PDB file of N, CA and C in Angstrom:
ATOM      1  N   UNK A   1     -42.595  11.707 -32.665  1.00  0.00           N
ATOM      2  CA  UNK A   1     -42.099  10.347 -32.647  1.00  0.00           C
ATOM      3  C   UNK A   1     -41.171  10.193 -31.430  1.00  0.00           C
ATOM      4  N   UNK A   2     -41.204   9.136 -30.548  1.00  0.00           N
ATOM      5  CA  UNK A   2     -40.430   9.051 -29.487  1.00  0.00           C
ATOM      6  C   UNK A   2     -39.052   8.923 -29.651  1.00  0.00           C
ATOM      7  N   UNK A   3     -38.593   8.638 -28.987  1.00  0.00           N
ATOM      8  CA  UNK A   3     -36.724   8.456 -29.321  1.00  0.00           C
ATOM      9  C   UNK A   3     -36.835   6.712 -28.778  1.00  0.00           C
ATOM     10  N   UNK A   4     -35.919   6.195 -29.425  1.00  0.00           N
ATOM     11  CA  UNK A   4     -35.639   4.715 -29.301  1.00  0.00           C
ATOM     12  C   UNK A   4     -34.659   4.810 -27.787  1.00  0.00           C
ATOM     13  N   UNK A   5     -33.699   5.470 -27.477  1.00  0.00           N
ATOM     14  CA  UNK A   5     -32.727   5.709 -26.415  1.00  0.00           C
ATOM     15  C   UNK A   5     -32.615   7.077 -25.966  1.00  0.00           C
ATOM     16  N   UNK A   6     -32.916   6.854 -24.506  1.00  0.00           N
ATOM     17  CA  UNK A   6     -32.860   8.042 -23.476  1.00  0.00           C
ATOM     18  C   UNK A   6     -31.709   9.198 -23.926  1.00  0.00           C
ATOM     19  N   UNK A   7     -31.934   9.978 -23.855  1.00  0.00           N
ATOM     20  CA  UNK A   7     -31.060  11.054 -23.975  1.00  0.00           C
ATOM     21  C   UNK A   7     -29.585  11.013 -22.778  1.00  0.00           C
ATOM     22  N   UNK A   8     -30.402  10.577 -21.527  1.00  0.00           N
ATOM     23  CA  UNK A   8     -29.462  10.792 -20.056  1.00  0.00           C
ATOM     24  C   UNK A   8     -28.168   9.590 -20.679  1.00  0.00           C
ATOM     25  N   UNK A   9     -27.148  10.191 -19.845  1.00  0.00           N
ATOM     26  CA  UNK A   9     -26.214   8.626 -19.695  1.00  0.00           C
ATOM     27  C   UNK A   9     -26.709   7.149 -18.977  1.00  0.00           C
ATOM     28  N   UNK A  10     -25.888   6.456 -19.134  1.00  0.00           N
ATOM     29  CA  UNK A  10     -26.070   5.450 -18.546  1.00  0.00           C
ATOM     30  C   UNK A  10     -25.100   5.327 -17.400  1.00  0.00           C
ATOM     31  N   UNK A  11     -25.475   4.846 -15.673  1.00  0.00           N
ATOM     32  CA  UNK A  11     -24.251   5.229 -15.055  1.00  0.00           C
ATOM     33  C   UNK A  11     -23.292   4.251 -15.250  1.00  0.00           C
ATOM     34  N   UNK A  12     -22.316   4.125 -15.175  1.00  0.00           N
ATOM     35  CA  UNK A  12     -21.082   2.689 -14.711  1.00  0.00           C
ATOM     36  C   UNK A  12     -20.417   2.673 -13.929  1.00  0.00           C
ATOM     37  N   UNK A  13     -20.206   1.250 -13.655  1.00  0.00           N
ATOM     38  CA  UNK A  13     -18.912   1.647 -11.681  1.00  0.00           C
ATOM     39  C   UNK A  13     -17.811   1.478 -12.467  1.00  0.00           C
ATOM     40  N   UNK A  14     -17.234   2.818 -11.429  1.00  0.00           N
ATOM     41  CA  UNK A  14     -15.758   3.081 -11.609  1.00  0.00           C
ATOM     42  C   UNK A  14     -15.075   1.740 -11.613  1.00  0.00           C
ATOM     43  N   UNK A  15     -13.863   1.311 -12.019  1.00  0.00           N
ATOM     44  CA  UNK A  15     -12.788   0.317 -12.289  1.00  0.00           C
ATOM     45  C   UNK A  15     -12.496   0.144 -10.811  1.00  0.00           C
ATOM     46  N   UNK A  16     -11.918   1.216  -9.704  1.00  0.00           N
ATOM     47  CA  UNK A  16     -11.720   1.423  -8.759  1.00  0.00           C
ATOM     48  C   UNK A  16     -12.322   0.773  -7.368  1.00  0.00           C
ATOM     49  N   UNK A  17     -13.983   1.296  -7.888  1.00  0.00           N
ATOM     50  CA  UNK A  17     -14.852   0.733  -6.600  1.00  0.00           C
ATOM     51  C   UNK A  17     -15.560  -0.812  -6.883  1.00  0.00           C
ATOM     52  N   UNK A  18     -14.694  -1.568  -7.638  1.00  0.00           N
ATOM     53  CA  UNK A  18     -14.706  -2.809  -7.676  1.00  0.00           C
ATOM     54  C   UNK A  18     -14.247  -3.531  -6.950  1.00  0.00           C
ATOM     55  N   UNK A  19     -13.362  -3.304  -5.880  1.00  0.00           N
ATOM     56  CA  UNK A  19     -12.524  -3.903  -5.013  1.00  0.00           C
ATOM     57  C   UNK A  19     -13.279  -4.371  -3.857  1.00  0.00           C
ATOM     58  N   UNK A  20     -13.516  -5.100  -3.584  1.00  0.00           N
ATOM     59  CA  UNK A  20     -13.876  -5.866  -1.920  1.00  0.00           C
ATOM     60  C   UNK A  20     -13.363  -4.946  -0.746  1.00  0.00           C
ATOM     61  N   UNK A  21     -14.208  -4.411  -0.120  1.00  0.00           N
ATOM     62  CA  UNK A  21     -13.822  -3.967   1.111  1.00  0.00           C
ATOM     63  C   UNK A  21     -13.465  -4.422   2.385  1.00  0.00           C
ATOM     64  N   UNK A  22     -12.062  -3.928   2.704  1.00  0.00           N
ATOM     65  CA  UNK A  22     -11.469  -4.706   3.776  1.00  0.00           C
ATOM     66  C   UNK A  22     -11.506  -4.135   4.903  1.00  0.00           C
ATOM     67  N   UNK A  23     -12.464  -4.770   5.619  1.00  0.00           N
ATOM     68  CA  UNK A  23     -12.635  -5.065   7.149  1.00  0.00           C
ATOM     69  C   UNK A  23     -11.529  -5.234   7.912  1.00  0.00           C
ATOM     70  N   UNK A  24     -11.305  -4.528   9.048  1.00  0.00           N
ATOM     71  CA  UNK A  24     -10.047  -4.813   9.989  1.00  0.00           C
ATOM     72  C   UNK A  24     -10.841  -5.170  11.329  1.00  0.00           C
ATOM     73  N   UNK A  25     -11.798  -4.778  11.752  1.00  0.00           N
ATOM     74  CA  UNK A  25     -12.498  -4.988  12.981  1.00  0.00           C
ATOM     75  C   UNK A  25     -12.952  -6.271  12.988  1.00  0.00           C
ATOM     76  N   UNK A  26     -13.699  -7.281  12.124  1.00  0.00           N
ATOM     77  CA  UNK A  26     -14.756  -8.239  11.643  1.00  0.00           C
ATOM     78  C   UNK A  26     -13.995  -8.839  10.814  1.00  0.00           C
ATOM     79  N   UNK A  27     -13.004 -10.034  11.227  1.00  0.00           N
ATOM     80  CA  UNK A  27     -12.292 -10.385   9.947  1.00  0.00           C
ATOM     81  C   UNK A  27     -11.418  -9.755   8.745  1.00  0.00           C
ATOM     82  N   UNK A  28     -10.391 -10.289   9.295  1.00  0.00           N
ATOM     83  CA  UNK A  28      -9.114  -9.209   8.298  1.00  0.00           C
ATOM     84  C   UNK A  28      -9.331 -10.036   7.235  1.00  0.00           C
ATOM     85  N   UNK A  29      -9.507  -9.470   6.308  1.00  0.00           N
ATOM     86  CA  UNK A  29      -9.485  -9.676   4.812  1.00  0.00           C
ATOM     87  C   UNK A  29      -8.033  -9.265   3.840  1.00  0.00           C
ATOM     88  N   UNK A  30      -6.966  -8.872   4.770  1.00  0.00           N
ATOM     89  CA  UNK A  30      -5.557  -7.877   4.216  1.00  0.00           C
ATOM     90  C   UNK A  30      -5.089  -8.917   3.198  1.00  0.00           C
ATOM     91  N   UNK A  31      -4.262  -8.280   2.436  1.00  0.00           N
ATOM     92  CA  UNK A  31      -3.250  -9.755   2.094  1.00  0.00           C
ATOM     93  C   UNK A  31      -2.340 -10.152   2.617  1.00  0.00           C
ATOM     94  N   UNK A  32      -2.101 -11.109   2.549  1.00  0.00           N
ATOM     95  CA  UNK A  32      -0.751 -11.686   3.128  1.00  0.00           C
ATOM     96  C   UNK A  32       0.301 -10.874   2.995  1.00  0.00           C
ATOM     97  N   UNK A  33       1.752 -11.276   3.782  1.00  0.00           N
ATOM     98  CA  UNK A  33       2.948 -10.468   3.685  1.00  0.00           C
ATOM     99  C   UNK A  33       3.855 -11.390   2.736  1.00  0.00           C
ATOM    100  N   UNK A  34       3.882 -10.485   1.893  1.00  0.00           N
ATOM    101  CA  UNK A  34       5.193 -11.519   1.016  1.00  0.00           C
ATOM    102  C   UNK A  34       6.618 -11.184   1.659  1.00  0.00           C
ATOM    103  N   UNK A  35       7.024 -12.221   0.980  1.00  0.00           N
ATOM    104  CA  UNK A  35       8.433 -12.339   1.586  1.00  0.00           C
ATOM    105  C   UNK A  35       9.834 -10.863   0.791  1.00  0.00           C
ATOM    106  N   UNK A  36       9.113 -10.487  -0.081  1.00  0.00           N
ATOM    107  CA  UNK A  36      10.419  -9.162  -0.132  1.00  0.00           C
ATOM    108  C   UNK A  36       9.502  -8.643   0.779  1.00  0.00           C
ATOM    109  N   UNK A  37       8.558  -8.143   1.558  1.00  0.00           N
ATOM    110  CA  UNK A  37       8.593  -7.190   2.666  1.00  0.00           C
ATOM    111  C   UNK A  37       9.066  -7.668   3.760  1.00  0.00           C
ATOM    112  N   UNK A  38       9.188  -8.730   3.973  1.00  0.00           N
ATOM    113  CA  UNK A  38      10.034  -9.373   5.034  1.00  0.00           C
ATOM    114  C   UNK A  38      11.658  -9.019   4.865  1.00  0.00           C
ATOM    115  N   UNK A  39      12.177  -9.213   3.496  1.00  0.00           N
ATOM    116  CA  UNK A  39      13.443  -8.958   3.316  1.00  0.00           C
ATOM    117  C   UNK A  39      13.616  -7.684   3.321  1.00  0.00           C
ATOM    118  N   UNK A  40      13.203  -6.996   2.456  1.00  0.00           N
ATOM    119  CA  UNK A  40      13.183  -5.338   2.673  1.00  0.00           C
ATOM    120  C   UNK A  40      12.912  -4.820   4.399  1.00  0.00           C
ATOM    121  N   UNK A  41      12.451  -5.281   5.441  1.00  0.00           N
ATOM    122  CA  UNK A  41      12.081  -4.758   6.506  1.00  0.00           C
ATOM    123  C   UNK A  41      13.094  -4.975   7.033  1.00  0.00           C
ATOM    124  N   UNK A  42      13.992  -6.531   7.517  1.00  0.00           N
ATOM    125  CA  UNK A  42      15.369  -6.866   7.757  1.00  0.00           C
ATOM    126  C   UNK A  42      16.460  -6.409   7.335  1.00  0.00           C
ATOM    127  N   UNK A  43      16.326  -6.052   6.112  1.00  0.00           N
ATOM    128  CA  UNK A  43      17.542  -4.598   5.535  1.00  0.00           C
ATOM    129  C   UNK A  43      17.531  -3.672   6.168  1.00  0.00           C
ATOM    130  N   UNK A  44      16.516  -3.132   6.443  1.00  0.00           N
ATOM    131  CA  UNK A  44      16.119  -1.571   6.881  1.00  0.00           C
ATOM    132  C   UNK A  44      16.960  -1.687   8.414  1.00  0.00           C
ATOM    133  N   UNK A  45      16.271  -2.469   9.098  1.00  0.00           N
ATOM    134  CA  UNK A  45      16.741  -2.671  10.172  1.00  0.00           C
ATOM    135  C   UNK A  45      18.137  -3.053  10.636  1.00  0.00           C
ATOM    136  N   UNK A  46      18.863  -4.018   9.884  1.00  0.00           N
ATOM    137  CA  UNK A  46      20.145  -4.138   9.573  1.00  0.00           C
ATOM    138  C   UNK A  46      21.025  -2.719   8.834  1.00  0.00           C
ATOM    139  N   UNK A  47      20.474  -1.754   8.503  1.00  0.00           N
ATOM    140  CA  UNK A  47      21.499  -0.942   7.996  1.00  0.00           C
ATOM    141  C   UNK A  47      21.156  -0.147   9.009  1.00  0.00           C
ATOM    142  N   UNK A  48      19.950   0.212   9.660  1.00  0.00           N
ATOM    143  CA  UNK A  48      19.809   1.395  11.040  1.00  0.00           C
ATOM    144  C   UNK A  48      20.930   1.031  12.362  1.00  0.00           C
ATOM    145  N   UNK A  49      20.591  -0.596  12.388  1.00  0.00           N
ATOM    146  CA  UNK A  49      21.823  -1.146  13.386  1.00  0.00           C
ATOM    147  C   UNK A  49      23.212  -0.783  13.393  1.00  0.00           C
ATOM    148  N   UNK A  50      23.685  -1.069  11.391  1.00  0.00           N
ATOM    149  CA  UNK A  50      24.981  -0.188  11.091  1.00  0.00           C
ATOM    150  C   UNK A  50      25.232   0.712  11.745  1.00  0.00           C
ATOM    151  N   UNK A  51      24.297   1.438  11.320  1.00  0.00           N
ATOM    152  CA  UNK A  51      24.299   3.211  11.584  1.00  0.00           C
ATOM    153  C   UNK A  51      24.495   3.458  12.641  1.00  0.00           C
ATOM    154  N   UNK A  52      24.131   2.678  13.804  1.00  0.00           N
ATOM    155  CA  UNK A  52      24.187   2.987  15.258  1.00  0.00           C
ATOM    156  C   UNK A  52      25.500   2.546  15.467  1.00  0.00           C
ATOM    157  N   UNK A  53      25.827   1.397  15.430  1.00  0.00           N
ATOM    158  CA  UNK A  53      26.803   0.984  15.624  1.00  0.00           C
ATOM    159  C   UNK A  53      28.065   2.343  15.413  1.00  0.00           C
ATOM    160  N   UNK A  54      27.864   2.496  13.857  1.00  0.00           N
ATOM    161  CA  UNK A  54      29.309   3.213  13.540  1.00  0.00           C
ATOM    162  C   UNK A  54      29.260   4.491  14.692  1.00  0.00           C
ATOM    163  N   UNK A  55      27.922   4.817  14.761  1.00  0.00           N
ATOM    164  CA  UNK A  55      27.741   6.588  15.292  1.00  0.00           C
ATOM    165  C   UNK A  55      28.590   6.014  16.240  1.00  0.00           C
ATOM    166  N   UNK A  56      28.197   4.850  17.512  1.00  0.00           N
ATOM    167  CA  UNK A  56      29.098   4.998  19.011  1.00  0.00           C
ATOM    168  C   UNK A  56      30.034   4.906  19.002  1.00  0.00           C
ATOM    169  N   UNK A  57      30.694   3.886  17.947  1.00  0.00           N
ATOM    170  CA  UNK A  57      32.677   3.434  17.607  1.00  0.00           C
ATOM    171  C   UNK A  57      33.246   5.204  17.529  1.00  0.00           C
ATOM    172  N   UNK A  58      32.148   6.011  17.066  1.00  0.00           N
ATOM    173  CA  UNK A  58      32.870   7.005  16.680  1.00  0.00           C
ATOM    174  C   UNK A  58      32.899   8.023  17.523  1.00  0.00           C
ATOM    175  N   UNK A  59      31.950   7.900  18.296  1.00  0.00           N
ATOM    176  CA  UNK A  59      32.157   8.765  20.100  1.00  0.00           C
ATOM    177  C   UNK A  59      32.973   8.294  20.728  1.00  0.00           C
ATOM    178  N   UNK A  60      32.962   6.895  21.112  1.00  0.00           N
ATOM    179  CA  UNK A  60      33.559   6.322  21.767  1.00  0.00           C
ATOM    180  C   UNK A  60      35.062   6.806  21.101  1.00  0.00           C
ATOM    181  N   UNK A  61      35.311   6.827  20.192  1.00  0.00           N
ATOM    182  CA  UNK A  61      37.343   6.833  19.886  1.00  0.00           C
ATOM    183  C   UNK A  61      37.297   8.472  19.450  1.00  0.00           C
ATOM    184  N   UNK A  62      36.120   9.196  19.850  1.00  0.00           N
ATOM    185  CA  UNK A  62      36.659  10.470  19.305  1.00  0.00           C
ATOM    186  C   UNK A  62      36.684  11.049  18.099  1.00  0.00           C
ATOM    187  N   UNK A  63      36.716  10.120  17.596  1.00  0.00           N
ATOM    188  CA  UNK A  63      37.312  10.844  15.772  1.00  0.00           C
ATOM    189  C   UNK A  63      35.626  10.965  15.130  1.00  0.00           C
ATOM    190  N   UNK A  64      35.600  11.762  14.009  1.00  0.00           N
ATOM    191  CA  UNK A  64      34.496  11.397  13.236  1.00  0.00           C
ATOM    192  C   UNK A  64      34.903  10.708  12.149  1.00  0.00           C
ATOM    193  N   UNK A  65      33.696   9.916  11.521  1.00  0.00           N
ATOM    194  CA  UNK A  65      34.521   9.232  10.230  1.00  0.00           C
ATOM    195  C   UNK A  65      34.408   9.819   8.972  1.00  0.00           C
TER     196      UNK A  65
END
């Protein structure tokens, strides 16, 4: 007597390779930049500026802080 259902699996796509593939050469497809990476990037940069800043005040007068 035959079997009603194949023995093999059945395949399925991963959850993963559902995603649209993004092209950078042929139309950027990226997402947009939200605005905390804008704010977060201006921090970064504003506290490296600090940093510089204090390092020369502190050559400049000698002392360390």
């Amino acid at each position: 007597m035959p079997r009603a259902l194949s023995s093999r699996r059945v395949p399925r796509p991963h959850p993963a390779l559902r995603r649209p593939p993004r092209h950078r050469a042929h139309g950027s497809t990226l997402r947009p930049t939200r605005a905390s990476d804008l704010v977060l990037a201006l921090l970064g940069v504003a506290l490296l500026g600090a940093l510089a800043l204090l390092a020369a005040f502190a050559l400049a007068t000698g002392t360390t802080p």
